[in-house]
Structure formats: C-alpha cells, structure tokens
CSV table of C-alpha atoms and ligand atoms in Angstrom, one decimal:
chain,number,residue,atom,x,y,z
H,29,MET,CA,83.2,168.7,87.9
H,30,ARG,CA,82.2,165.3,89.6
H,31,ALA,CA,84.2,162.1,89.0
H,32,VAL,CA,80.9,159.9,89.0
H,33,GLU,CA,79.6,162.1,86.0
H,34,LEU,CA,82.7,161.5,84.0
H,35,ILE,CA,82.5,157.9,84.9
H,36,ALA,CA,79.1,157.9,83.5
H,37,LYS,CA,80.0,159.9,80.4
H,38,LYS,CA,82.8,157.6,79.4
H,39,ARG,CA,80.6,154.5,80.2
H,40,ASP,CA,77.9,155.7,77.8
H,41,GLY,CA,80.5,156.4,75.0
H,42,GLY,CA,81.0,159.8,75.7
H,43,THR,CA,84.5,161.7,74.9
H,44,HIS,CA,86.2,163.7,77.4
H,45,THR,CA,87.7,167.3,77.2
H,46,ARG,CA,91.2,167.7,78.1
H,47,ALA,CA,90.0,169.7,81.2
H,48,GLU,CA,88.0,166.5,82.3
H,49,ILE,CA,90.9,164.1,81.8
H,50,GLU,CA,93.2,166.7,83.8
H,51,PHE,CA,90.5,166.8,86.7
H,52,LEU,CA,90.5,163.1,86.9
H,53,VAL,CA,94.3,162.7,86.7
H,54,ASN,CA,95.2,165.7,89.1
H,55,GLY,CA,92.4,164.5,91.4
H,56,TYR,CA,93.8,161.0,91.7
H,57,VAL,CA,97.3,162.1,92.3
H,58,ALA,CA,96.4,164.6,95.0
H,59,GLY,CA,94.5,161.9,96.7
H,60,GLN,CA,91.0,163.6,96.0
H,61,ILE,CA,89.4,161.0,93.8
H,62,PRO,CA,89.5,157.4,95.4
H,63,ASP,CA,91.0,154.3,93.7
H,64,TYR,CA,87.6,152.9,93.5
H,65,GLN,CA,86.4,155.7,91.0
H,66,VAL,CA,89.4,155.5,89.1
H,67,ALA,CA,89.2,151.9,88.7
H,68,ALA,CA,85.7,152.2,87.6
H,69,TRP,CA,86.7,155.0,84.8
H,70,LEU,CA,89.9,153.0,83.8
H,71,MET,CA,87.4,149.9,83.1
H,72,ALA,CA,85.1,152.2,81.1
H,73,VAL,CA,87.9,153.5,79.2
H,74,CYS,CA,89.0,150.0,78.3
H,75,LEU,CA,85.5,149.0,77.2
H,76,VAL,CA,84.6,152.0,75.4
H,77,GLY,CA,88.1,153.4,74.1
H,78,MET,CA,89.5,156.9,73.7
H,79,THR,CA,90.2,159.3,70.8
H,80,GLY,CA,93.8,160.4,69.5
H,81,ASP,CA,92.8,163.8,71.2
H,82,GLU,CA,91.9,162.0,74.4
H,83,THR,CA,94.8,159.8,74.4
H,84,GLY,CA,97.2,162.9,73.8
H,85,ALA,CA,95.2,164.9,76.7
H,86,LEU,CA,96.0,161.6,79.1
H,87,THR,CA,99.5,161.4,78.3
H,88,GLY,CA,100.3,165.4,78.8
H,89,ALA,CA,98.4,165.3,82.1
H,90,MET,CA,100.2,162.5,83.3
H,91,ILE,CA,103.5,163.9,82.3
H,92,ASP,CA,102.4,167.1,83.9
H,93,SER,CA,101.7,165.4,87.0
H,94,GLY,CA,105.6,165.5,88.1
H,95,ALA,CA,108.8,166.9,87.1
H,96,THR,CA,110.5,166.1,83.8
H,97,ILE,CA,114.4,165.0,84.0
H,98,ASP,CA,116.9,167.2,82.3
H,99,LEU,CA,119.7,165.4,80.4
H,100,SER,CA,120.7,168.1,78.4
H,101,SER,CA,123.9,168.1,79.9
H,102,LEU,CA,124.8,164.5,78.9
H,103,ALA,CA,126.9,163.9,75.5
H,104,GLY,CA,124.1,161.6,74.1
H,105,PRO,CA,122.7,160.4,71.8
H,106,LEU,CA,119.8,159.4,74.1
H,107,VAL,CA,117.8,156.6,73.1
H,108,ASP,CA,115.6,154.2,75.1
H,109,LYS,CA,113.6,150.9,74.5
H,110,HIS,CA,110.4,150.0,76.0
H,111,SER,CA,108.1,146.9,75.7
H,112,THR,CA,104.5,146.7,75.7
H,113,GLY,CA,105.1,143.8,78.0
H,114,GLY,CA,105.4,139.8,77.8
H,115,VAL,CA,106.5,136.7,79.5
H,116,GLY,CA,110.0,136.0,80.2
H,117,ASP,CA,110.9,139.4,78.7
H,118,LYS,CA,114.2,140.4,80.1
H,119,VAL,CA,115.1,142.4,76.8
H,120,SER,CA,115.9,145.5,78.8
H,121,LEU,CA,118.4,144.0,81.1
H,122,ILE,CA,120.8,142.8,78.2
H,123,LEU,CA,119.9,145.8,75.9
H,124,ALA,CA,120.7,148.9,78.0
H,125,PRO,CA,124.2,147.7,78.7
H,126,LEU,CA,124.8,146.3,75.3
H,127,ALA,CA,123.3,149.6,73.6
H,128,ALA,CA,125.7,151.6,76.1
H,129,ALA,CA,128.8,149.4,75.1
H,130,CYS,CA,128.0,150.6,71.6
H,131,GLY,CA,128.2,154.4,72.2
H,132,VAL,CA,124.3,155.2,73.1
H,133,GLN,CA,123.6,156.8,76.3
H,134,VAL,CA,120.2,154.9,78.0
H,135,PRO,CA,118.0,156.7,80.4
H,136,MET,CA,115.7,153.9,81.0
H,137,MET,CA,112.5,154.6,83.3
H,138,SER,CA,110.7,150.9,83.5
H,139,GLY,CA,107.7,149.4,85.3
H,140,ARG,CA,106.7,146.7,87.6
H,141,ALA,CA,104.9,143.5,86.8
H,142,LEU,CA,101.9,144.3,85.1
H,143,GLY,CA,98.8,141.8,84.8
H,144,HIS,CA,100.6,138.4,83.7
H,145,THR,CA,103.7,140.0,82.5
H,146,GLY,CA,107.1,140.6,84.2
H,147,GLY,CA,108.7,144.0,85.3
H,148,THR,CA,111.8,145.0,84.7
H,149,LEU,CA,112.0,146.8,88.1
H,150,ASP,CA,110.9,143.7,90.1
H,151,LYS,CA,113.5,141.8,88.2
H,152,LEU,CA,116.4,144.3,88.9
H,153,GLU,CA,115.5,144.5,92.3
H,154,SER,CA,115.8,140.7,92.7
H,155,ILE,CA,119.4,141.6,92.9
H,156,ALA,CA,120.4,142.3,96.4
H,157,GLY,CA,121.0,146.1,97.3
H,158,TYR,CA,119.9,147.2,93.6
H,159,SER,CA,117.9,150.5,93.9
H,160,THR,CA,115.5,151.5,91.1
H,161,ALA,CA,114.4,154.6,93.2
H,162,LEU,CA,116.7,157.0,91.8
H,163,SER,CA,116.6,160.8,92.0
H,164,ALA,CA,116.8,162.7,88.7
H,165,GLU,CA,120.3,164.0,89.6
H,166,ARG,CA,121.7,160.2,90.4
H,167,PHE,CA,119.9,159.1,87.3
H,168,ARG,CA,121.8,161.4,85.2
H,169,LEU,CA,125.2,160.7,86.9
H,170,ILE,CA,125.0,157.0,86.6
H,171,ILE,CA,124.1,157.4,83.0
H,172,ASP,CA,127.3,159.4,82.7
H,173,GLU,CA,129.5,157.0,84.4
H,174,CYS,CA,128.3,153.8,82.8
H,175,GLY,CA,126.4,154.8,79.9
H,176,TYR,CA,122.7,153.7,81.1
H,177,ALA,CA,120.5,154.1,84.3
H,178,MET,CA,117.3,152.0,85.5
H,179,THR,CA,114.8,153.9,87.4
H,180,GLY,CA,111.0,153.9,88.0
H,181,GLN,CA,108.2,156.2,88.2
H,182,SER,CA,108.3,157.9,91.6
H,183,ALA,CA,106.3,160.8,93.9
H,184,GLU,CA,108.6,163.2,91.6
H,185,ILE,CA,108.3,162.0,88.1
H,186,VAL,CA,105.2,160.6,86.2
H,187,PRO,CA,103.4,159.8,89.9
H,188,ALA,CA,100.4,159.6,87.7
H,189,ASP,CA,101.6,156.5,86.1
H,190,ARG,CA,103.0,155.0,89.3
H,191,LEU,CA,99.3,155.0,90.7
H,192,LEU,CA,97.5,154.4,87.8
H,193,TYR,CA,100.0,151.4,86.6
H,194,ALA,CA,99.4,149.7,90.2
H,195,LEU,CA,95.8,150.1,89.9
H,196,ARG,CA,95.4,148.7,86.4
H,197,ASP,CA,97.6,145.9,87.7
H,198,VAL,CA,94.9,144.4,89.8
H,199,THR,CA,91.8,145.5,88.1
H,200,ALA,CA,92.1,143.8,84.7
H,201,THR,CA,92.2,147.3,83.1
H,202,VAL,CA,95.6,146.9,81.4
H,203,GLU,CA,94.6,145.9,77.8
H,204,SER,CA,93.5,149.1,76.3
H,205,ILE,CA,95.4,151.1,73.5
H,206,PRO,CA,95.2,154.7,74.9
H,207,LEU,CA,95.8,153.3,78.4
H,208,ILE,CA,99.1,151.5,77.2
H,209,THR,CA,100.0,154.5,75.3
H,210,ALA,CA,99.6,157.2,77.7
H,211,SER,CA,101.5,155.0,80.3
H,212,ILE,CA,104.4,154.3,78.2
H,213,MET,CA,104.7,157.8,76.5
H,214,SER,CA,104.4,159.7,79.8
H,215,LYS,CA,107.3,157.7,81.3
H,216,LYS,CA,109.4,158.1,78.0
H,217,PHE,CA,108.9,161.5,77.6
H,218,ALA,CA,109.6,162.6,81.5
H,219,GLU,CA,113.0,160.4,81.4
H,220,GLY,CA,114.5,162.6,78.9
H,221,ALA,CA,115.3,160.4,75.5
H,222,ASP,CA,115.5,161.9,72.3
H,223,ALA,CA,114.4,158.7,70.3
H,224,LEU,CA,112.4,155.8,71.1
H,225,VAL,CA,112.4,152.3,70.2
H,226,PHE,CA,109.1,150.3,71.1
H,227,ASP,CA,109.0,146.5,71.3
H,228,VAL,CA,105.1,145.9,70.7
H,229,LYS,CA,104.3,142.4,71.4
H,230,THR,CA,101.9,140.4,69.8
H,231,GLY,CA,100.2,137.0,70.4
H,232,ARG,CA,98.8,134.9,73.5
H,233,GLY,CA,101.4,136.2,76.3
H,234,ALA,CA,101.0,139.8,74.9
H,235,PHE,CA,98.3,142.5,75.9
H,236,MET,CA,97.7,142.6,72.3
H,237,LYS,CA,96.8,139.2,71.1
H,238,GLU,CA,95.7,139.9,67.6
H,239,ILE,CA,98.3,141.5,65.0
H,240,ASP,CA,95.9,144.3,64.2
H,241,ASP,CA,95.7,145.1,67.7
H,242,SER,CA,99.2,145.3,68.2
H,243,ARG,CA,99.6,147.3,64.6
H,244,SER,CA,97.1,150.1,66.2
H,245,LEU,CA,99.1,150.2,69.5
H,246,ALA,CA,102.4,150.5,67.3
H,247,GLN,CA,100.5,153.5,65.3
H,248,SER,CA,99.4,155.0,68.4
H,249,LEU,CA,102.9,154.8,69.9
H,250,ILE,CA,104.1,156.6,66.8
H,251,ASP,CA,101.4,159.3,66.7
H,252,THR,CA,102.0,160.4,70.3
H,253,GLY,CA,105.6,160.0,69.8
H,254,ARG,CA,105.6,162.4,66.9
H,255,SER,CA,103.2,164.8,68.8
H,256,LEU,CA,105.7,165.1,71.8
H,257,GLY,CA,108.5,165.6,69.3
H,258,ARG,CA,110.5,162.2,69.5
H,259,GLY,CA,111.9,160.1,66.6
H,260,VAL,CA,110.1,156.4,67.0
H,261,VAL,CA,111.0,152.9,66.0
H,262,THR,CA,108.1,150.4,66.7
H,263,VAL,CA,109.1,146.5,66.2
H,264,ILE,CA,106.4,144.0,66.4
H,265,THR,CA,107.7,140.8,67.9
H,266,ARG,CA,106.0,137.6,68.7
H,267,MET,CA,105.1,136.8,72.1
H,268,ASP,CA,103.5,133.5,71.8
H,269,GLU,CA,105.8,131.3,73.7
H,270,PRO,CA,107.7,132.9,76.6
H,271,LEU,CA,111.2,134.5,75.6
H,272,GLY,CA,114.2,132.8,76.3
H,273,ARG,CA,114.2,129.7,78.9
H,274,MET,CA,113.7,131.4,82.2
H,275,ILE,CA,110.4,133.0,83.7
H,276,GLY,CA,110.8,134.8,87.2
H,277,ASN,CA,112.7,137.8,88.5
H,278,PHE,CA,116.1,136.5,89.7
H,279,LEU,CA,115.9,133.5,87.0
H,280,GLU,CA,115.6,136.3,84.5
H,281,VAL,CA,118.5,138.3,85.6
H,282,GLU,CA,120.6,135.0,85.6
H,283,GLU,CA,119.7,134.4,82.0
H,284,SER,CA,120.5,138.0,80.9
H,285,MET,CA,123.9,137.6,82.5
H,286,ARG,CA,124.7,134.3,80.6
H,287,CYS,CA,123.6,136.1,77.3
H,288,LEU,CA,125.6,139.4,78.2
H,289,ARG,CA,128.6,137.0,79.0
H,290,GLY,CA,128.3,135.2,75.6
H,291,SER,CA,127.8,132.0,77.8
H,292,ALA,CA,124.4,131.2,77.1
H,293,PRO,CA,124.4,127.3,76.8
H,294,THR,CA,124.3,126.8,73.0
H,295,ASP,CA,121.0,124.5,73.1
H,296,GLY,CA,119.2,127.1,71.3
H,297,LEU,CA,116.8,128.0,74.4
H,298,SER,CA,117.8,131.5,74.5
H,299,ASP,CA,118.4,132.2,70.6
H,300,ASP,CA,114.9,134.1,70.4
H,301,LEU,CA,115.8,136.3,73.6
H,302,ILE,CA,119.3,137.1,71.9
H,303,GLY,CA,117.8,137.6,68.4
H,304,VAL,CA,115.1,140.1,69.6
H,305,THR,CA,117.6,142.0,71.8
H,306,ILE,CA,120.2,142.4,69.2
H,307,ARG,CA,117.6,143.5,66.5
H,308,LEU,CA,116.2,146.1,69.0
H,309,THR,CA,119.5,147.2,70.2
H,310,ALA,CA,120.5,147.7,66.6
H,311,TRP,CA,117.3,149.9,66.1
H,312,MET,CA,118.5,152.0,68.8
H,313,LEU,CA,122.1,152.5,67.4
H,314,VAL,CA,120.1,153.6,64.0
H,315,ALA,CA,117.9,155.9,65.8
H,316,ALA,CA,120.8,157.4,67.8
H,317,GLY,CA,122.7,158.2,64.3
H,318,VAL,CA,125.6,155.9,65.5
H,319,GLU,CA,125.0,153.5,62.4
H,320,SER,CA,122.7,154.1,59.3
H,321,ALA,CA,122.3,150.6,58.5
H,322,ILE,CA,120.5,148.0,60.4
H,323,GLU,CA,122.5,145.0,59.5
H,324,ASP,CA,125.9,146.9,60.4
H,325,ALA,CA,124.3,147.7,63.4
H,326,GLU,CA,123.5,144.1,64.4
H,327,ALA,CA,127.2,143.4,63.7
H,328,VAL,CA,128.3,145.8,66.2
H,329,CYS,CA,126.1,144.5,68.8
H,330,ARG,CA,127.1,141.0,68.4
H,331,ALA,CA,130.7,142.2,68.7
H,332,ARG,CA,130.3,144.0,71.8
H,333,LEU,CA,128.7,141.0,73.3
H,334,ALA,CA,131.4,138.9,72.2
H,335,ASP,CA,134.0,141.1,73.3
H,336,GLY,CA,132.6,141.3,77.0
H,337,SER,CA,132.2,145.1,76.8
H,338,ALA,CA,128.5,144.9,77.4
H,339,TYR,CA,128.8,142.5,80.4
H,340,GLU,CA,131.3,144.9,82.0
H,341,ARG,CA,128.8,147.8,81.5
H,342,PHE,CA,126.2,145.7,83.2
H,343,MET,CA,128.4,144.9,86.2
H,344,ARG,CA,129.6,148.8,86.6
H,345,ASN,CA,125.7,149.5,86.7
H,346,VAL,CA,125.2,147.1,89.2
H,347,GLU,CA,127.6,148.5,91.2
H,348,LEU,CA,126.3,152.1,90.8
H,349,GLN,CA,122.8,151.3,91.6
H,350,GLY,CA,123.5,149.7,94.9
H,351,GLY,CA,124.4,145.7,94.1
H,352,ASP,CA,127.4,143.9,94.9
H,353,PRO,CA,128.8,142.6,91.4
H,354,ALA,CA,130.9,139.7,93.3
H,355,GLU,CA,128.0,138.4,95.2
H,356,LEU,CA,125.7,138.5,92.3
H,357,GLU,CA,128.1,136.4,90.4
H,358,ARG,CA,128.3,133.7,93.2
H,359,GLN,CA,124.4,133.6,93.2
H,360,ILE,CA,124.5,132.3,89.7
H,361,GLY,CA,122.5,129.2,89.4
H,362,SER,CA,121.9,128.8,93.2
H,363,ARG,CA,119.4,131.4,94.2
H,364,ARG,CA,116.3,128.9,94.0
H,365,ALA,CA,113.1,128.8,96.1
H,366,ALA,CA,112.9,125.6,98.2
H,367,HIS,CA,110.8,123.2,96.1
H,368,ALA,CA,111.8,122.6,92.6
H,369,VAL,CA,109.3,120.1,90.4
H,370,THR,CA,110.3,119.1,86.8
H,371,ILE,CA,107.3,118.2,84.4
H,372,ASP,CA,108.2,115.8,81.6
H,373,ALA,CA,106.6,115.2,78.4
H,374,VAL,CA,104.0,112.5,78.7
H,375,ARG,CA,104.4,111.8,74.8
H,376,GLY,CA,107.1,112.1,72.3
H,377,GLY,CA,106.7,114.4,69.2
H,378,TYR,CA,107.5,118.0,68.5
H,379,VAL,CA,106.6,121.0,70.6
H,380,THR,CA,104.3,123.1,68.4
H,381,ALA,CA,103.1,125.7,71.2
H,382,ILE,CA,104.0,126.9,74.6
H,383,ASP,CA,101.1,129.0,76.2
H,384,ALA,CA,102.9,132.0,77.5
H,385,TYR,CA,99.6,133.5,78.9
H,386,ALA,CA,99.3,130.4,81.0
H,387,PHE,CA,102.8,130.7,82.0
H,388,GLY,CA,102.3,134.1,83.0
H,389,LEU,CA,99.3,133.6,85.1
H,390,ALA,CA,101.0,130.6,86.7
H,391,GLY,CA,103.9,132.9,87.6
H,392,VAL,CA,101.6,135.3,89.5
H,393,GLY,CA,100.4,132.4,91.4
H,394,LEU,CA,104.1,131.7,92.5
H,395,GLY,CA,104.7,135.4,93.3
H,396,VAL,CA,106.5,136.6,90.1
H,397,GLY,CA,103.9,139.2,89.8
H,398,ARG,CA,100.8,140.5,92.2
H,399,ASN,CA,97.2,139.7,93.0
H,400,LYS,CA,96.9,142.9,94.7
H,401,THR,CA,98.9,146.2,95.0
H,402,SER,CA,100.3,145.3,98.5
H,403,ASP,CA,101.7,142.1,97.4
H,404,GLU,CA,105.5,141.5,97.4
H,405,VAL,CA,107.0,139.7,94.6
H,406,ARG,CA,109.4,136.9,95.2
H,407,PRO,CA,112.7,136.9,93.7
H,408,ASP,CA,113.8,133.1,93.5
H,409,VAL,CA,110.4,131.7,92.1
H,410,GLY,CA,109.3,131.0,88.5
H,411,PHE,CA,110.1,128.5,85.6
H,412,GLU,CA,112.9,127.1,83.8
H,413,LEU,CA,112.2,125.6,80.3
H,414,HIS,CA,113.9,122.6,78.9
H,415,ALA,CA,112.2,122.6,75.4
H,416,LYS,CA,111.0,125.5,73.2
H,417,GLN,CA,108.8,125.6,70.3
H,418,GLY,CA,110.1,123.7,67.3
H,419,ASP,CA,111.9,121.1,69.6
H,420,ARG,CA,111.6,117.3,69.4
H,421,VAL,CA,111.0,115.7,72.8
H,422,ALA,CA,110.9,112.0,73.8
H,423,ALA,CA,108.3,110.9,76.2
H,424,GLY,CA,109.4,111.3,79.8
H,425,GLN,CA,112.1,114.1,78.7
H,426,PRO,CA,111.9,117.1,80.9
H,427,LEU,CA,109.6,119.9,79.7
H,428,TYR,CA,110.1,122.5,82.4
H,429,THR,CA,110.9,123.2,86.0
H,430,ILE,CA,108.7,124.9,88.7
H,431,HIS,CA,110.7,126.6,91.2
H,432,ALA,CA,108.2,127.4,94.1
H,433,ASP,CA,108.0,128.3,97.9
H,434,SER,CA,106.0,125.4,98.7
H,435,ALA,CA,104.7,122.0,97.6
H,436,ASP,CA,101.2,123.3,97.4
H,437,ALA,CA,102.3,126.4,95.2
H,438,ALA,CA,104.3,124.2,92.5
H,439,SER,CA,101.3,121.7,92.4
H,440,ASP,CA,99.0,124.6,91.7
H,441,ALA,CA,101.3,126.0,89.1
H,442,ALA,CA,101.7,122.4,87.5
H,443,HIS,CA,97.8,122.4,87.2
H,444,ARG,CA,97.4,125.6,85.5
H,445,LEU,CA,100.1,124.5,83.0
H,446,VAL,CA,98.8,121.0,82.2
H,447,ASP,CA,97.7,122.0,78.7
H,448,ALA,CA,100.7,124.8,78.4
H,449,TYR,CA,102.7,122.3,76.1
H,450,ALA,CA,101.4,121.4,72.6
H,451,ILE,CA,103.1,118.4,71.4
H,452,ASP,CA,102.4,116.8,67.8
H,453,ASP,CA,103.6,114.5,65.6
H,454,THR,CA,104.5,116.8,62.8
H,455,ALA,CA,106.7,120.0,63.6
H,456,ILE,CA,105.3,123.3,62.3
H,457,ALA,CA,107.4,125.6,60.5
H,458,ALA,CA,109.6,128.3,62.5
H,459,LYS,CA,108.2,131.8,62.8
H,460,ALA,CA,110.8,134.6,62.8
H,461,PRO,CA,110.3,136.5,66.0
H,462,VAL,CA,110.1,139.8,64.4
H,463,VAL,CA,106.9,140.2,62.7
H,464,GLU,CA,107.3,143.8,61.1
H,465,GLU,CA,109.3,147.2,61.7
H,466,HIS,CA,108.3,150.6,61.1
H,467,ALA,CA,110.8,153.7,61.7
H,468,ALA,CA,109.5,157.2,61.9
H,469,LEU,CA,112.8,159.2,62.9
T,24,URA,N1,104.2,149.2,79.8
T,24,URA,C1,103.9,150.2,80.2
T,24,URA,O1,104.8,151.1,80.7
T,24,URA,N2,102.6,150.4,80.6
T,24,URA,C2,101.5,149.7,80.1
T,24,URA,O2,100.7,150.0,80.2
T,24,URA,C3,101.9,148.5,79.6
T,24,URA,C4,103.2,148.3,79.2
C-alpha cells in the first residue's frame, strides 16, 4: 500500500478497508508516514466523510496503537464524561471531583486545546506542578485514593490520538464527525470506564454549529460506544456564548474552584456552567447505577457541592497529581498576565448574543491555545466576562476584561472582538443550556 494512493482514494470519495486504515494509523505512529501526507488524508476525510464501518475501523486502529488501562481491581462504578469541545468549557474540572464525592470513580483521559476550543489538560497544567502525564499504575492508584484522576494520551496509551489530535489542531481538520468520534472513543475505551456521558456541544462556539450535525455526532458516539460494549448517555448542550465567566487556562481553574467551593459570586455569570455541570454529573450517577432518577441525582450533586466534599476531592487530587494546594489557593484572584484591558458597552440595552467562536479564536491569539503544534500555551491570559446573554447593561458598563502579555496582544484581541457582544433594545427569551438528552445504557 502507498499513502498517496489512499489519500487519492478518499479525496475521490472512496471507502477504505480496515487494512487501509490500519496501514495509515500504524504507519503514522511508527514515523513511516509523514505529517504532510496524514494532514492531506485528514482533510480528505473532513471533506468526504467516512462510513460507520470506517469510523469503527479507525477507532479500533487508534485503540490498538497502544495499551489499554486495566482498572478491574478498582471498586467502581467507573464512569467518565467527555465534551466535544467548547469555549470556557471547564466542566470536567468541577464534574470529576463532584462525581467522585457522590460515589462514582472517574478515570478521565482528556485532551489539549483543539482549534478555537480550550483543553482540560492545558487548564490543569496551569496549576504549578500538576502533572497530566500519569503512568497507567499511577492513574489507577490516584483514582483509588481520591475517586478520580486526570491524564492525557501518551506514547503508551492511544499514541495515535496524541499525534492525530495535535495535527488536526493546526490543519483545520477538527470539524469531522468520524474524526471526532474516533478521537473521543479511542481515549474513552483505553481509559477503562464502564459507561460514558458525552456533552455534545452545539452552536457557534462548537465544532458542530448546527443542531442536526450535533445530533449526528451524538448518534455516532452512541453507535460506536455500543459496538465497544459501553453504556452511553449523550447530552446536547448550547455553545453559542462562552460557558461561565472565565476563558483561559488558569482563569478557568479559578472559576472552577469558586464553583466547587460554592463561592461563585451570586451575579449569575457562572449559572450556565453550574447547571450544565450538575446535569452531566447527575447523568454519571444514573449511568453508574448510584441513583435511578435524574432529579434525585441532581439533588445529591447540589448537596455535595454545598457541603464542601467535592472541593475536598479536588484539592486532594491536586496534591496527588503534583500540585501544591496551599499555593494554589494563594494564587486565586492574583495570577494574571501583565496587561488588563476592560471593554465597555458602547450603548445600553440587553445582551442578545456573545460570540463564543470569536472569543475562542481571540483566545488562541493570546496564547490560551496553539497556532502550531510547537507553541506553548500561557497559563495567565484570557478573558473575564462581566455580562452574559440576557443581561441588561448601561452604556459605559464593563462587558469583558482582556488579560494579555502585551499591550499589542490585548489590542489585537479587542480588535477581533469588536462585534462579539450584540446589544439590542429588546431582550431575547432565555434558552435552556441543555437542548436534548439520550440515554443508551
Ligand atoms: N475532543 C476530543 O477528544 N477529540 C476531538 O476530536 C474533539 C473533541
């Protein structure tokens, strides 16, 4: 087989055999097929698509590119959640300790920033000393000790996703249902969870901008999960405006900690984040068999947030993964890049839209994400929103603050965001953050 022929086959609308897909994945991981050929093939897949069988074969080849983690010695139940990617989406940072505090063990393998969306690993690594490069044994021990652990793909575990994910990030080849499905499901299968909850984002700041595409992605995740013998719940949630109040690696850790401590300011700016997180965590409890009714599960989640037990799990996890909890507490509210610029409303009215995609792209410009694979992300840059969709603002009232490394970077971000806030005389009806849910357990 030759890579160039397989690229041409997909470009011309062909369907790959399992052997062809294995040849491409194995050849790439072994360093025998170069980035530029795989990038061309990924673009062909993005444009042409894949059949269900091809998606299954790609997922299988990615799982087989490394070892899988054996968590059978843990008491369980083992359930994980994964998001298809959004802006300000720090749900995992709150949900994992919350689910652990509710009696579910969470083996979580996450990704880095991808395209305009943020990455859980980059956020966690903004905590000084925190390591997301865990061996399989350390991963198991930390779950046993505090109920959850957060790790990334490695040279041993799904190396194919580690390489393909980084290449897709910088070649505009993320927005593809089969590529997203295989990327997510290969990680989820390798990490050893028994059941999975997927947060499928929809809207401007998501990879799937139209609801029908989000539904197709949800169905693809259910089908692939079923074929791998996993129970799956999909929850489609809105990603039109950024989730919560903060966008940026350490800024999002900070907002997560405030929500975990039950000390999120009562101005409503984190309400959408808390609502989505509780719903997804509640589905984990149902998928785990810990609760049978979703409303009861939500009540348990609220109680574990209020009594501080979820926050305790978070701090214990920080310590176990190499961070210093006391130092982390001290940094809250003070770890900011050198330049802060606040943008005010030019007119009064109601905020009718906040463009999550524009904030995501402007964030990449600041260093929240990457333009090329070798870029380092920055911990202390990003945005703080002072008004969310539906809020009434007066002319001159602050809308958002940019945290940037330099005055030029701040002004570049402000430039990209001139139209990001839409303000109108009439309010729009509030839309519930959860659009629809489907349980295939
Ligand atoms: N999350 C992943 O892990 N992979 C994708 O391709 C998109 C979101």
